[in-house]
PDB file of C-alpha atoms in Angstrom:
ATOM      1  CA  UNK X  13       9.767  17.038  28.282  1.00 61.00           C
ATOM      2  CA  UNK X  14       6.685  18.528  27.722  1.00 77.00           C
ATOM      3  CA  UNK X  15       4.858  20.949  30.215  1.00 82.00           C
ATOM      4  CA  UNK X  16       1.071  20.421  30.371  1.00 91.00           C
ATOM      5  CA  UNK X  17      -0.441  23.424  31.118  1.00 92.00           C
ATOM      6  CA  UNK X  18      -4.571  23.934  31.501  1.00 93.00           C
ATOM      7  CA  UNK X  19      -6.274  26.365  29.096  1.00 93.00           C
ATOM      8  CA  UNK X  20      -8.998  26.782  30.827  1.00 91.00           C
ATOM      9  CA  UNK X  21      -7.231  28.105  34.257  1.00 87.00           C
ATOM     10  CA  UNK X  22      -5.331  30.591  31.543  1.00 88.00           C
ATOM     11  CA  UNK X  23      -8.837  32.017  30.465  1.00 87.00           C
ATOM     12  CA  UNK X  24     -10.187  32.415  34.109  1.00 82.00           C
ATOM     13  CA  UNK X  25      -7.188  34.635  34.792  1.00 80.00           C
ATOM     14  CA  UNK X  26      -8.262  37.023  32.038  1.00 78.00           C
ATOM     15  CA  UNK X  27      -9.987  40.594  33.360  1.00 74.00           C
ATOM     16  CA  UNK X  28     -12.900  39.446  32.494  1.00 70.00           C
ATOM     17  CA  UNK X  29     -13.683  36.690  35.180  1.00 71.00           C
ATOM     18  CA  UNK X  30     -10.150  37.456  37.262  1.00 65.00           C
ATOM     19  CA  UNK X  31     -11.469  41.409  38.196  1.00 64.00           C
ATOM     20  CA  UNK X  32     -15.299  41.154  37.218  1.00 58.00           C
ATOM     21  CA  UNK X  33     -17.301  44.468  37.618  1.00 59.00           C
ATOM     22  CA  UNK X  34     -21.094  44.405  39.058  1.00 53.00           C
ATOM     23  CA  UNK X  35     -22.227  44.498  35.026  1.00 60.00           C
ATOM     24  CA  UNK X  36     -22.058  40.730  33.111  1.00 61.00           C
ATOM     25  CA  UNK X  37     -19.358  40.297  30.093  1.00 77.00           C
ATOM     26  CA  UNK X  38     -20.119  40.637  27.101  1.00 84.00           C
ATOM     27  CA  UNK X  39     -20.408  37.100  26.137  1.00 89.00           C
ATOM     28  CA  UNK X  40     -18.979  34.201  28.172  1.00 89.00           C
ATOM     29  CA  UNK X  41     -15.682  32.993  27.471  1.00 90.00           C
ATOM     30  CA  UNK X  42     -16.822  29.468  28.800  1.00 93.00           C
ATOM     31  CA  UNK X  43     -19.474  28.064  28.619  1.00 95.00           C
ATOM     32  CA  UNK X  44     -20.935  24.716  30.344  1.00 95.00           C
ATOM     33  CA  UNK X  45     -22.758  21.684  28.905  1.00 97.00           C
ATOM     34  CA  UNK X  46     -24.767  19.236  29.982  1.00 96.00           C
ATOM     35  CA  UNK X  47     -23.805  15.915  27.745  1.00 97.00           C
ATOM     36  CA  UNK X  48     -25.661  13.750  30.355  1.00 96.00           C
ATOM     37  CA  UNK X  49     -27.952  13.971  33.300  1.00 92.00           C
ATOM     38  CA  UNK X  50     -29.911  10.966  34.248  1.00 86.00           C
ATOM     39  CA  UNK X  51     -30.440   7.437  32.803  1.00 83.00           C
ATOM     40  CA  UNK X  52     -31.285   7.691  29.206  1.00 85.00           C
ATOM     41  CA  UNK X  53     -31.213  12.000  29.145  1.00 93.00           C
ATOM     42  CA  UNK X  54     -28.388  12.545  26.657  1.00 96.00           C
ATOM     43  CA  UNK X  55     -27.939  15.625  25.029  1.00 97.00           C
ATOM     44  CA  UNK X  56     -29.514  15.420  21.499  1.00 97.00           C
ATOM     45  CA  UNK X  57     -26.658  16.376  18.537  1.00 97.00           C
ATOM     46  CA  UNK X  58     -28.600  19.148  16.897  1.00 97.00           C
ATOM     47  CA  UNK X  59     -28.492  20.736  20.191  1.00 98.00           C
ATOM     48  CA  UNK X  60     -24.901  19.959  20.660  1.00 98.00           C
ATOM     49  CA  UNK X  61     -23.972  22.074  16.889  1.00 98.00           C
ATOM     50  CA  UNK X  62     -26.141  24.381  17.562  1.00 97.00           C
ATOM     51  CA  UNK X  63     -24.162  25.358  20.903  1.00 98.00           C
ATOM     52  CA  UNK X  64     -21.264  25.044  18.899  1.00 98.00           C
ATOM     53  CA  UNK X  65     -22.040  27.336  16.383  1.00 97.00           C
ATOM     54  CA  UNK X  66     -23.191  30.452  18.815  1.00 97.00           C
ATOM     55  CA  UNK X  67     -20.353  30.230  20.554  1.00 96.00           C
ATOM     56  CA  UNK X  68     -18.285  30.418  17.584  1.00 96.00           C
ATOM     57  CA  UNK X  69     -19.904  32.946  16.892  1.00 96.00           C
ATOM     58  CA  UNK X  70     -20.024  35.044  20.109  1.00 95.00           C
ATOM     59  CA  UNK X  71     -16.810  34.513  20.917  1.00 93.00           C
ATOM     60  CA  UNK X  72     -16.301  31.731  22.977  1.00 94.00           C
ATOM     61  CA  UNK X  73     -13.071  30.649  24.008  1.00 95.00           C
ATOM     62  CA  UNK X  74     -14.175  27.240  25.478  1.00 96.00           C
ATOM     63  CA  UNK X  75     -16.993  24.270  26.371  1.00 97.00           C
ATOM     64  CA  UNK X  76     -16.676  22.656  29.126  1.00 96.00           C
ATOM     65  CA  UNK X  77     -18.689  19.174  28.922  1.00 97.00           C
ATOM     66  CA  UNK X  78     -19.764  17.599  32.258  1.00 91.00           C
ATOM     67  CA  UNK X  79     -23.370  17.812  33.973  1.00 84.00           C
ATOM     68  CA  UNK X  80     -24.914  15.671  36.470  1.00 87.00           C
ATOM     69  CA  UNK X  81     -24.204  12.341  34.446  1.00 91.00           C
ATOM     70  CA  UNK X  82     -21.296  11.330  33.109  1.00 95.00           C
ATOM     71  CA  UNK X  83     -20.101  12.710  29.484  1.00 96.00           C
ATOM     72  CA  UNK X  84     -18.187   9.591  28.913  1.00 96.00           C
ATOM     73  CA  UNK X  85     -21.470   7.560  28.371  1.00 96.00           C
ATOM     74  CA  UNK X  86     -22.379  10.267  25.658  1.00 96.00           C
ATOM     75  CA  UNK X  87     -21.851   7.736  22.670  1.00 95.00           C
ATOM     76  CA  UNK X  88     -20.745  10.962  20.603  1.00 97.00           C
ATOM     77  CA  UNK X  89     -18.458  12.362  23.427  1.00 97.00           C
ATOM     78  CA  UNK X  90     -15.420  12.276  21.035  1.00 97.00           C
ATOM     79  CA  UNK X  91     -16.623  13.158  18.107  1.00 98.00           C
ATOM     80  CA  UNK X  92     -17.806  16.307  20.329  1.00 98.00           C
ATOM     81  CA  UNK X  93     -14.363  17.178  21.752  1.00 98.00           C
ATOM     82  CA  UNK X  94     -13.084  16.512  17.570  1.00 98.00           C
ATOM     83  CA  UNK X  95     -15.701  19.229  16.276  1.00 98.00           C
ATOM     84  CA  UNK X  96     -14.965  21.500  19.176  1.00 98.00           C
ATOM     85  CA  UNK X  97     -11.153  21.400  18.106  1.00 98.00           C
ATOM     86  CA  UNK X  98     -11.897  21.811  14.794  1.00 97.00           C
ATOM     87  CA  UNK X  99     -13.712  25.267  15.256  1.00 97.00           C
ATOM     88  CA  UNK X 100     -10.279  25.986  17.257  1.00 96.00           C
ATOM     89  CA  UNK X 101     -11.824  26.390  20.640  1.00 97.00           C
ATOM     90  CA  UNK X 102     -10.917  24.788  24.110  1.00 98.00           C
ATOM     91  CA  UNK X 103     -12.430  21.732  25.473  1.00 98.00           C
ATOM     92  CA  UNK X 104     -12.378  20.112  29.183  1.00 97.00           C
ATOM     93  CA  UNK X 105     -14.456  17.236  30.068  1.00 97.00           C
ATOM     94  CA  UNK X 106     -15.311  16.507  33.799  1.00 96.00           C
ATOM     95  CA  UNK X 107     -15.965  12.675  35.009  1.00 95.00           C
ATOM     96  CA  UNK X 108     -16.102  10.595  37.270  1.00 93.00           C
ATOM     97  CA  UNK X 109     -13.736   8.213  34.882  1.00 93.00           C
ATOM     98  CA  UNK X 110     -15.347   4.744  35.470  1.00 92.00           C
ATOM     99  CA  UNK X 111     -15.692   5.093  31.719  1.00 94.00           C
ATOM    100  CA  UNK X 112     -12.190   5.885  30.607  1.00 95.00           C
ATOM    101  CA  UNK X 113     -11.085   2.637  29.830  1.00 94.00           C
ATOM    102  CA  UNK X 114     -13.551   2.384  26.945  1.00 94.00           C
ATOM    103  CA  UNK X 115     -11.861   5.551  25.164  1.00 95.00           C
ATOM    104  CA  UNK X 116      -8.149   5.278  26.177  1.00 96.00           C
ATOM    105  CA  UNK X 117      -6.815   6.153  22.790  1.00 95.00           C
ATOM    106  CA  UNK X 118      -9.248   8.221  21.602  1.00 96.00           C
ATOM    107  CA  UNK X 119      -9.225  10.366  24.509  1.00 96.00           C
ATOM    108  CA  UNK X 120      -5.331  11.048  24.068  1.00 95.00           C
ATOM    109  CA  UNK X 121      -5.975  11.539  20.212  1.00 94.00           C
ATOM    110  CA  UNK X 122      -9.041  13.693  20.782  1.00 96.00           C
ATOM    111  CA  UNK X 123      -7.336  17.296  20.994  1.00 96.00           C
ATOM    112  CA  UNK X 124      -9.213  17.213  24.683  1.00 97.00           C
ATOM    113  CA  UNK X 125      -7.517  20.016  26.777  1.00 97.00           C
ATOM    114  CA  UNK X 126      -8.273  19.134  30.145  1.00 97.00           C
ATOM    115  CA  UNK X 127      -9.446  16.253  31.478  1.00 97.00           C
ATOM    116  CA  UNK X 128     -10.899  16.665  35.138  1.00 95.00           C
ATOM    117  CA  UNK X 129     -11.675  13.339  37.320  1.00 94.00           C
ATOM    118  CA  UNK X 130     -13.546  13.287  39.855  1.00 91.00           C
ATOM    119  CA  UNK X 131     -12.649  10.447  42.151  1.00 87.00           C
ATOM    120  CA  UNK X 132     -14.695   8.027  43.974  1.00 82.00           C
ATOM    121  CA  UNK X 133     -11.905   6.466  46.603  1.00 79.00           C
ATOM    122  CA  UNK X 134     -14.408   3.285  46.792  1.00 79.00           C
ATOM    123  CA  UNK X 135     -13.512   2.829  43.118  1.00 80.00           C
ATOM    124  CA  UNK X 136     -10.456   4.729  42.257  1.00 81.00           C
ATOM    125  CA  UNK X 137      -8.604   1.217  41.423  1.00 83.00           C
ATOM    126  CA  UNK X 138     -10.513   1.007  38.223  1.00 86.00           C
ATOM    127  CA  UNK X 139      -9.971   4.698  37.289  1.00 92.00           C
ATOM    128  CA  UNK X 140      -6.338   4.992  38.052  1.00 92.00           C
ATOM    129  CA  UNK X 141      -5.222   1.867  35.479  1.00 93.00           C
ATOM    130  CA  UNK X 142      -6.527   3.580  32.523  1.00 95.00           C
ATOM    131  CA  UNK X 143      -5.607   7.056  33.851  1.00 95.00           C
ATOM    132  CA  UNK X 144      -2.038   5.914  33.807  1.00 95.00           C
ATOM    133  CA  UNK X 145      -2.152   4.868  30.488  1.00 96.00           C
ATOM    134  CA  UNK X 146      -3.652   7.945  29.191  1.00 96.00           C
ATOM    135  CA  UNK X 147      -0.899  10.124  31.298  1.00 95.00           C
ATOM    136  CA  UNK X 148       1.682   8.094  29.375  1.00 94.00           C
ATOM    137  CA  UNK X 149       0.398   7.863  25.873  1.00 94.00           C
ATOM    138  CA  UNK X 150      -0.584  11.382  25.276  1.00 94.00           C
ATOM    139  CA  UNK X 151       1.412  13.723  22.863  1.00 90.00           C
ATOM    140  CA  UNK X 152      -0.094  17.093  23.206  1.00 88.00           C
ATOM    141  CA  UNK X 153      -2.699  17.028  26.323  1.00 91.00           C
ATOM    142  CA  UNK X 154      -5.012  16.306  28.007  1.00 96.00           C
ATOM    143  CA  UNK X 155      -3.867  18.308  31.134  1.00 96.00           C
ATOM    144  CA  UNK X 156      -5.121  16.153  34.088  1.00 96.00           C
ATOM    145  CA  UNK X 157      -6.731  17.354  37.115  1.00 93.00           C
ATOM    146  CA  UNK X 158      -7.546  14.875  40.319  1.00 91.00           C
ATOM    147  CA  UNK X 159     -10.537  16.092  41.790  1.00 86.00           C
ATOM    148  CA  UNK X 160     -11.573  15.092  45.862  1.00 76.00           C
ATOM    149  CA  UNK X 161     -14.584  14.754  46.907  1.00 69.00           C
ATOM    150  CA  UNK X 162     -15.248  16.584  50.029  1.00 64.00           C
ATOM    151  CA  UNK X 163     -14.479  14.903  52.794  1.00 61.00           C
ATOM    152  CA  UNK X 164     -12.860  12.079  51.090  1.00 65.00           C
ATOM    153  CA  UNK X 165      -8.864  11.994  49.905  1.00 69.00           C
ATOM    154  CA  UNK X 166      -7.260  10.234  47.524  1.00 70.00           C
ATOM    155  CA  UNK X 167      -3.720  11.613  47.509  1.00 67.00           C
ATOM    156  CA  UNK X 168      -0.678   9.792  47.239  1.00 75.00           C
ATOM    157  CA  UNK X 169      -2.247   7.401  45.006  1.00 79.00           C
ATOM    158  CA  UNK X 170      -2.985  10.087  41.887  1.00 85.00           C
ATOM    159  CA  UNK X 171      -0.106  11.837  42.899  1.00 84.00           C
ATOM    160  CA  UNK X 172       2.733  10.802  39.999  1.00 88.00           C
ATOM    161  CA  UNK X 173      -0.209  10.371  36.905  1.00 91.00           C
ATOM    162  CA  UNK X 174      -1.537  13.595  37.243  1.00 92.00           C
ATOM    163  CA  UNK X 175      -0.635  17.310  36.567  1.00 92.00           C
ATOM    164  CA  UNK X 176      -2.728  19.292  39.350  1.00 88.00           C
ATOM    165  CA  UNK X 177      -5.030  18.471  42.108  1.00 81.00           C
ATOM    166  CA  UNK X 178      -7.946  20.259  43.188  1.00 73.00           C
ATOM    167  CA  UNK X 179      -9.614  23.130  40.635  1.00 60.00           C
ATOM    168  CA  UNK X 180      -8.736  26.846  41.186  1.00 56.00           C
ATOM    169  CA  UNK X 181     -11.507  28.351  42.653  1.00 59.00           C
ATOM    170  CA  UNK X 182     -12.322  32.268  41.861  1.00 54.00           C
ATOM    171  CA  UNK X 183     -12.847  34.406  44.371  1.00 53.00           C
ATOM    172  CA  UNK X 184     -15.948  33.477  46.189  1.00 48.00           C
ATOM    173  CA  UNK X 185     -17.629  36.988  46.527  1.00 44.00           C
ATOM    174  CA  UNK X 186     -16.722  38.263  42.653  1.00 49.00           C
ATOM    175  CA  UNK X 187     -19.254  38.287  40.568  1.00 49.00           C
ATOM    176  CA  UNK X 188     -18.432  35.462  38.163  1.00 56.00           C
ATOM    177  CA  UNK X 189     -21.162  34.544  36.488  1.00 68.00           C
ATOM    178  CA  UNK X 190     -21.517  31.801  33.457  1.00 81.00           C
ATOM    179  CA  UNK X 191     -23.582  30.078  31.276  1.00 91.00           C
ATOM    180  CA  UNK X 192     -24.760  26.543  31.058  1.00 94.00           C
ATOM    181  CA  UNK X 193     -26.555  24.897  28.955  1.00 96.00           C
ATOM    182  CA  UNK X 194     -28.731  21.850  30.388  1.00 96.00           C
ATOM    183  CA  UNK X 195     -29.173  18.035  28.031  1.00 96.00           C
ATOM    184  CA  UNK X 196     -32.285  18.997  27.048  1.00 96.00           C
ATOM    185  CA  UNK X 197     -31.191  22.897  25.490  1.00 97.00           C
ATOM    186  CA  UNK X 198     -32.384  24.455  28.393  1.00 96.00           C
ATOM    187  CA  UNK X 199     -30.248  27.891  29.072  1.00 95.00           C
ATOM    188  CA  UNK X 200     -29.501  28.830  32.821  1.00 92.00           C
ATOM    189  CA  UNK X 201     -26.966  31.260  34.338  1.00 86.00           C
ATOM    190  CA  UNK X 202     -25.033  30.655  37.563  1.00 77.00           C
ATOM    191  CA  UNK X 203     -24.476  33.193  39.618  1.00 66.00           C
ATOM    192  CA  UNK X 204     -22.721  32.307  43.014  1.00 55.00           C
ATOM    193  CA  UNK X 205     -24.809  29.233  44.007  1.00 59.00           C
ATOM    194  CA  UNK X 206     -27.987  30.072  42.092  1.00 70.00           C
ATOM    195  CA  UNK X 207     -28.717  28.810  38.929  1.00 78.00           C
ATOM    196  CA  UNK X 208     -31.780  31.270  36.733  1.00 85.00           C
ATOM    197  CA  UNK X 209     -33.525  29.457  33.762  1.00 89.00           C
ATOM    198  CA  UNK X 210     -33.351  32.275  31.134  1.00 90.00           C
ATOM    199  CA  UNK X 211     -34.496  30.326  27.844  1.00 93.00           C
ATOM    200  CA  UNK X 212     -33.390  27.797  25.700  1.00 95.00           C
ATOM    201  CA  UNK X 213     -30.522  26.903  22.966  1.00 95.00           C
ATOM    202  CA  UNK X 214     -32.645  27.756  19.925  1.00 93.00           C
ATOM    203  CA  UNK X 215     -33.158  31.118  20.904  1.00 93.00           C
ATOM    204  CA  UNK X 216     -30.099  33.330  20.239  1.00 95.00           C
ATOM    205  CA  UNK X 217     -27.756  32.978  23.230  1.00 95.00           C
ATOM    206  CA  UNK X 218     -26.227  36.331  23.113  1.00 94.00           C
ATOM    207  CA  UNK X 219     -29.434  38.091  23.243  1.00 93.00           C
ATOM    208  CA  UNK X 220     -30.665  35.624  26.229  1.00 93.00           C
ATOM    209  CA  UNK X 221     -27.204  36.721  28.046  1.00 91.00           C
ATOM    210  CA  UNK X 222     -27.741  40.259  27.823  1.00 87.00           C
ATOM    211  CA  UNK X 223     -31.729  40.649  28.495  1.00 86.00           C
ATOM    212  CA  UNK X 224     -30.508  38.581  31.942  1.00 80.00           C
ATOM    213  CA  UNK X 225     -27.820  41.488  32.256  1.00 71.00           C
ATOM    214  CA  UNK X 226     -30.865  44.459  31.418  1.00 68.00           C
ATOM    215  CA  UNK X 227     -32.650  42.087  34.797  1.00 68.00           C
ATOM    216  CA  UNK X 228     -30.324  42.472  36.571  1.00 63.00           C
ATOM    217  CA  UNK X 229     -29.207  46.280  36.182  1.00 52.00           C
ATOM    218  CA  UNK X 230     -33.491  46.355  36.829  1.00 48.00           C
ATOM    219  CA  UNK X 231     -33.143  44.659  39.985  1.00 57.00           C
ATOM    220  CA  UNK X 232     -30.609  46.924  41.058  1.00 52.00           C
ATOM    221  CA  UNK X 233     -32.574  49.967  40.302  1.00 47.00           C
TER     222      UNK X 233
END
């Protein structure tokens, strides 16, 4: 029987983001994107490889694909999660999964990671058939995380197709700051609840990351 276990919650729990020091890393080890944020905003591809490719080359461990839309209505989502693989980093993909029974199969022969649902419980009846499906088809992953909404439950019904509920959370008053990248190449970093525009994808993310780290060591002067 095989153990699912998520990558992503294995890279959180490295010094780096588990005991963070006042100063930013070097380079995040994951980094958000945006695949979808409104009606007809998609991510563009060139924008998409050329995230890709800096964090290959900085050092980046992982992409996480979600946003404000849903990154199953990217129609390049799994070619995405493919490439990603390819260059031998992580992937996770965050929905809301009213899409998921267009990509059963694909999803489970994607290489995706982690797959985190978020659900609705007004419409968790047409995420949880092809949820179950994926949970018994796949080989090698995706690990599968039930997300709640606040305020809302759906336990009991996720309960014996899923590997986790809920999302680790890191200590709220570290800080863990990230970067993500918006659908449009638009660079921000989150820190805590805010979120700083620092630039955009065709600049050179590792330089944008560290003149926001020379800001900050200003601001604390």
């Amino acid at each position: 029987m095989l153990i699912y276990t998520d990558k992503f919650n294995e890279i959180y729990k490295q010094p780096e983001y588990s005991k963070p020091t006042e100063e930013l890393i070097d380079f995040p080890l994951v980094l958000d994107l945006e695949l979808k944020h409104d009606r007809g905003e998609f991510m563009r591809p060139q924008i998409f490889y050329e995230v890709l490719n800096q964090a290959r080359e900085f050092g980046t461990k992982g992409l996480n694909l979600g946003g404000m839309g849903d990154p199953m209505a990217h129609r390049n989502v799994i070619n995405f999660i493919r490439n990603i693989r390819r260059e031998k980093l992580y992937v996770s993909l965050t929905t809301p999964g009213h899409l998921l029974y267009l990509a059963v199969d694909s999803i489970c022969n994607s290489g995706l990671n982690t797959l985190n649902v978020v659900v609705n419980p007004q419409r968790y009846r047409a995420v949880k058939s092809p949820l179950e499906v994926i949970y018994k088809k796949r080989k090698f992953g995706p690990f599968i995380r039930i997300l709640q909404r606040e305020g809302e439950s759906v336990s009991g019904e996720f309960d014996e197709i899923s590997d986790e509920f809920e999302m680790p959370k890191p200590d709220p008053m570290a800080s863990w700051r990230k970067m993500m990248i918006a659908w449009d190449g638009k660079v921000f970093i989150e820190h805590f609840v805010n979120q700083n525009f620092i630039g955009n994808v065709e600049e050179n993310l590792y330089e944008l990351w560290h003149l926001e780290k020379a800001q900050l060591v200003r601001n604390k002067e």
